[in-house]
């Protein structure tokens, strides 16, 4: 059975997210650890987390994905921005230890003219400072579209980051379908080839999650504009192959398409239908 959900607002707390997920036919969900533009995190109430975990068993929900704020840039040129990234990630990961079964996803960063090699070194440095031996939350590097100076467009860049991290057993990858398409990988005509390339460069054992988004733009556009499933350049046939692919079908899928809850509910039903 497809494990699929969508991005949800965390404004109502943890149990509320789980109930909302169940109400739209989702079996997982994604949420921001704090305001996506950054800023202070709300306190997480232990009784709310526990109520969510109890609800998970009843409703067959699993692997919520916590998304770091977009403003987090581990390879910024400005030292203060890097410090914010370090402190935010440290705080997020400390608090996520209280939410068992959750994974943490972040955008590796933008090197802002310093070059991707410097970017890779800075991202790995940050990870080496925040990861601890006793942490349970997998930390996922998201594949990026390559917009501006984003690091992580290519599988090789993700591999280079992982190779520099001491506790790399804590690291995984979240593959975003819009991003890899915009980044140049042909998941429409050659999904097997792309997956084979990911396996040889990064290793499929690192792949822990998939962001399911269609793209407004053609392949290699490096734009990162998400579209509703089947309405963009990737198209429904490709999504059927993605959600049924033997290397992907057992992973959790998260929609980040431009939708309100009703639209997400329809997309989840659509994808469940074509995955049969
Ligand atoms: Fe993201
Ligand atoms: Fe994404
Ligand atoms: Zn995106």
XYZ file of C-alpha atoms and ligand atoms in Angstrom:
279
model
C 0.000 0.000 0.000
C 1.375 3.371 -1.054
C 2.655 5.468 1.860
C 1.662 8.926 0.700
C 0.808 12.302 2.163
C 1.354 15.986 1.671
C 2.751 19.062 3.276
C 0.527 20.244 6.146
C 0.379 23.319 8.347
C 1.750 22.673 11.819
C -0.284 25.533 13.311
C -2.703 23.176 15.091
C -0.023 20.935 16.573
C 0.995 17.307 16.071
C -2.246 15.442 16.751
C -4.065 17.905 14.508
C -1.669 17.153 11.625
C -2.179 13.412 12.023
C -5.970 13.805 12.091
C -5.876 16.101 9.069
C -3.712 13.585 7.214
C -6.159 10.765 7.956
C -9.109 12.922 6.897
C -7.698 13.309 3.364
C -6.645 9.671 2.945
C -2.967 10.302 3.685
C -0.753 7.820 5.558
C 2.113 10.248 6.175
C 2.731 14.010 6.045
C 5.380 16.714 5.977
C 5.558 19.842 8.139
C 7.876 22.781 8.750
C 9.791 22.685 12.035
C 9.159 26.438 12.274
C 8.078 29.286 10.034
C 9.479 28.401 6.576
C 11.173 31.786 6.416
C 12.922 31.051 9.720
C 12.420 32.536 13.129
C 11.598 31.096 16.488
C 10.103 27.639 16.858
C 6.960 27.090 18.846
C 7.234 24.824 21.843
C 6.294 21.233 21.179
C 4.093 19.810 23.902
C 5.047 16.247 24.936
C 1.372 15.315 25.497
C 0.512 16.486 21.962
C 3.389 14.446 20.500
C 2.247 11.390 22.477
C -1.353 11.847 21.341
C -0.104 11.917 17.740
C 1.957 8.757 18.209
C -1.057 6.957 19.720
C -3.171 8.122 16.794
C -0.574 6.848 14.273
C -1.235 3.254 15.342
C -4.992 3.588 14.930
C -4.804 5.380 11.592
C -1.774 3.616 10.014
C 0.249 6.809 9.687
C 4.053 6.733 9.780
C 7.286 8.586 8.996
C 6.320 12.237 9.248
C 8.930 14.370 7.514
C 10.089 17.533 9.249
C 11.297 20.150 6.767
C 13.890 22.733 7.816
C 13.132 26.386 6.991
C 14.077 27.600 3.514
C 16.208 30.372 4.972
C 18.586 27.840 6.453
C 21.748 28.142 4.348
C 24.606 26.009 5.589
C 26.982 27.395 2.937
C 26.162 31.101 3.027
C 29.006 33.541 2.578
C 27.882 35.561 5.590
C 29.077 33.928 8.796
C 25.973 35.043 10.701
C 23.704 33.233 8.236
C 25.797 30.092 8.653
C 25.569 30.484 12.421
C 21.783 30.745 12.150
C 21.769 27.545 10.063
C 23.873 25.732 12.656
C 21.777 26.868 15.614
C 18.488 26.177 13.827
C 19.502 22.684 12.813
C 20.878 21.912 16.266
C 17.634 23.066 17.870
C 15.437 21.230 15.331
C 17.339 17.974 15.762
C 17.325 18.220 19.540
C 13.549 18.678 19.549
C 12.959 15.980 16.918
C 14.491 13.442 19.288
C 11.203 13.813 21.191
C 9.208 12.770 18.084
C 10.296 9.193 17.325
C 9.890 7.922 13.758
C 10.310 11.345 12.193
C 12.897 12.205 9.535
C 14.448 15.644 8.957
C 14.867 17.120 5.466
C 16.879 20.197 4.502
C 18.045 22.057 1.407
C 21.841 21.685 1.349
C 22.285 25.378 0.599
C 23.307 28.034 -1.915
C 26.999 28.825 -2.270
C 26.252 32.412 -3.396
C 29.231 32.718 -5.710
C 31.769 30.887 -3.550
C 31.651 27.876 -5.866
C 30.084 24.505 -5.276
C 33.282 22.989 -3.857
C 33.395 25.569 -1.070
C 29.662 25.066 -0.605
C 30.131 21.324 -0.196
C 32.884 21.839 2.413
C 30.743 24.297 4.420
C 27.662 22.053 4.349
C 29.701 19.058 5.512
C 31.325 21.191 8.244
C 27.915 22.146 9.576
C 26.738 18.535 9.556
C 29.907 17.468 11.364
C 29.085 19.987 14.083
C 25.405 19.130 14.550
C 25.276 15.354 14.181
C 25.710 13.311 17.338
C 26.339 9.604 17.715
C 23.231 9.140 19.871
C 20.765 10.915 17.507
C 17.912 8.854 16.068
C 16.482 11.197 13.444
C 17.704 10.512 9.885
C 18.876 13.759 8.245
C 17.994 13.951 4.566
C 19.697 16.081 1.939
C 17.099 17.177 -0.618
C 17.962 16.974 -4.325
C 17.804 20.533 -5.650
C 16.751 22.086 -8.968
C 19.988 24.033 -9.365
C 18.264 27.397 -9.193
C 20.758 30.209 -8.672
C 23.765 28.807 -6.840
C 22.030 25.862 -5.166
C 24.272 22.992 -4.137
C 22.844 19.483 -4.481
C 21.514 19.587 -8.030
C 23.719 16.699 -9.062
C 23.967 13.325 -7.391
C 27.752 13.832 -7.383
C 27.419 16.920 -5.169
C 25.261 15.010 -2.692
C 27.832 12.195 -2.682
C 30.640 14.705 -2.062
C 28.808 16.114 0.977
C 28.101 12.642 2.383
C 31.744 11.602 1.883
C 32.938 14.489 4.061
C 30.610 13.749 6.977
C 31.982 11.619 9.798
C 28.639 10.302 11.056
C 27.390 9.741 7.525
C 25.281 6.777 8.642
C 22.849 9.454 9.910
C 22.446 10.878 6.389
C 19.996 10.050 3.649
C 18.534 11.691 0.563
C 15.052 12.951 -0.271
C 14.475 12.919 -4.018
C 12.238 15.739 -5.238
C 10.775 14.859 -8.644
C 10.341 18.500 -9.734
C 13.860 19.344 -8.637
C 15.656 16.445 -10.339
C 13.659 17.119 -13.532
C 14.473 20.822 -13.449
C 18.037 19.835 -12.628
C 18.281 17.837 -15.864
C 17.535 14.212 -14.933
C 15.125 12.596 -17.385
C 12.701 10.828 -15.069
C 10.070 10.868 -17.852
C 11.857 9.013 -20.647
C 14.503 7.194 -18.611
C 13.439 6.647 -14.990
C 15.434 3.397 -14.803
C 18.541 5.191 -16.025
C 18.177 7.979 -13.452
C 17.607 5.505 -10.633
C 20.591 3.462 -11.807
C 22.715 6.611 -11.817
C 21.543 7.533 -8.331
C 22.433 4.041 -7.171
C 25.926 4.110 -8.642
C 26.737 7.646 -7.422
C 24.941 7.881 -4.055
C 23.596 4.381 -3.383
C 19.918 3.498 -3.206
C 20.295 2.604 0.469
C 20.547 6.374 1.095
C 17.217 7.122 -0.567
C 14.672 7.525 2.225
C 11.884 9.768 0.873
C 10.389 11.194 -2.316
C 8.845 14.635 -2.791
C 6.191 14.181 -5.486
C 5.756 17.343 -7.544
C 5.063 17.969 -11.186
C 7.016 20.821 -12.784
C 5.778 23.919 -14.606
C 8.961 24.004 -16.673
C 10.809 21.775 -19.136
C 13.653 19.498 -18.102
C 16.894 21.220 -17.151
C 15.165 24.579 -16.670
C 16.594 24.927 -13.135
C 13.553 26.961 -12.122
C 11.928 24.983 -9.255
C 8.290 25.773 -9.847
C 6.038 22.973 -8.616
C 2.858 22.052 -10.504
C -0.106 19.856 -9.636
C 0.383 16.138 -10.423
C -0.311 15.490 -14.110
C -0.694 19.160 -15.007
C 2.975 19.865 -15.671
C 5.887 18.760 -17.834
C 6.450 15.482 -15.987
C 2.941 14.165 -16.481
C 0.769 11.437 -15.034
C 2.325 8.497 -16.920
C 5.700 9.290 -15.412
C 4.170 9.528 -11.924
C 2.589 6.100 -12.354
C 6.044 4.687 -13.175
C 7.578 6.571 -10.212
C 5.136 5.384 -7.540
C 5.255 1.788 -8.800
C 9.001 1.548 -9.404
C 10.504 -1.317 -7.366
C 13.265 0.985 -6.037
C 10.772 3.663 -4.959
C 7.376 2.131 -4.188
C 8.155 1.278 -0.560
C 9.416 4.781 0.262
C 7.190 7.473 1.753
C 5.913 10.003 -0.832
C 5.134 13.629 0.072
C 3.195 16.009 -2.168
C 4.303 19.639 -2.241
C 2.062 20.657 -5.102
C 0.179 23.978 -5.194
C -2.991 22.729 -3.494
C -5.326 23.255 -0.582
C -6.442 20.187 1.386
C -9.157 19.237 -1.115
C -6.662 19.259 -3.957
C -4.255 17.122 -1.957
C -7.025 14.673 -1.142
C -7.781 14.320 -4.853
C -4.118 13.851 -5.758
C -3.635 11.189 -3.080
C -6.673 9.308 -4.413
C -5.416 9.698 -7.991
C -1.958 8.355 -7.126
C -3.367 5.492 -5.067
C -5.541 4.628 -8.054
C -2.734 4.552 -10.598
C -0.405 2.685 -8.215
C -2.692 -0.375 -8.068
Fe 12.235 21.296 0.122
Fe 10.841 19.361 -2.141
Zn 10.896 22.969 -4.781
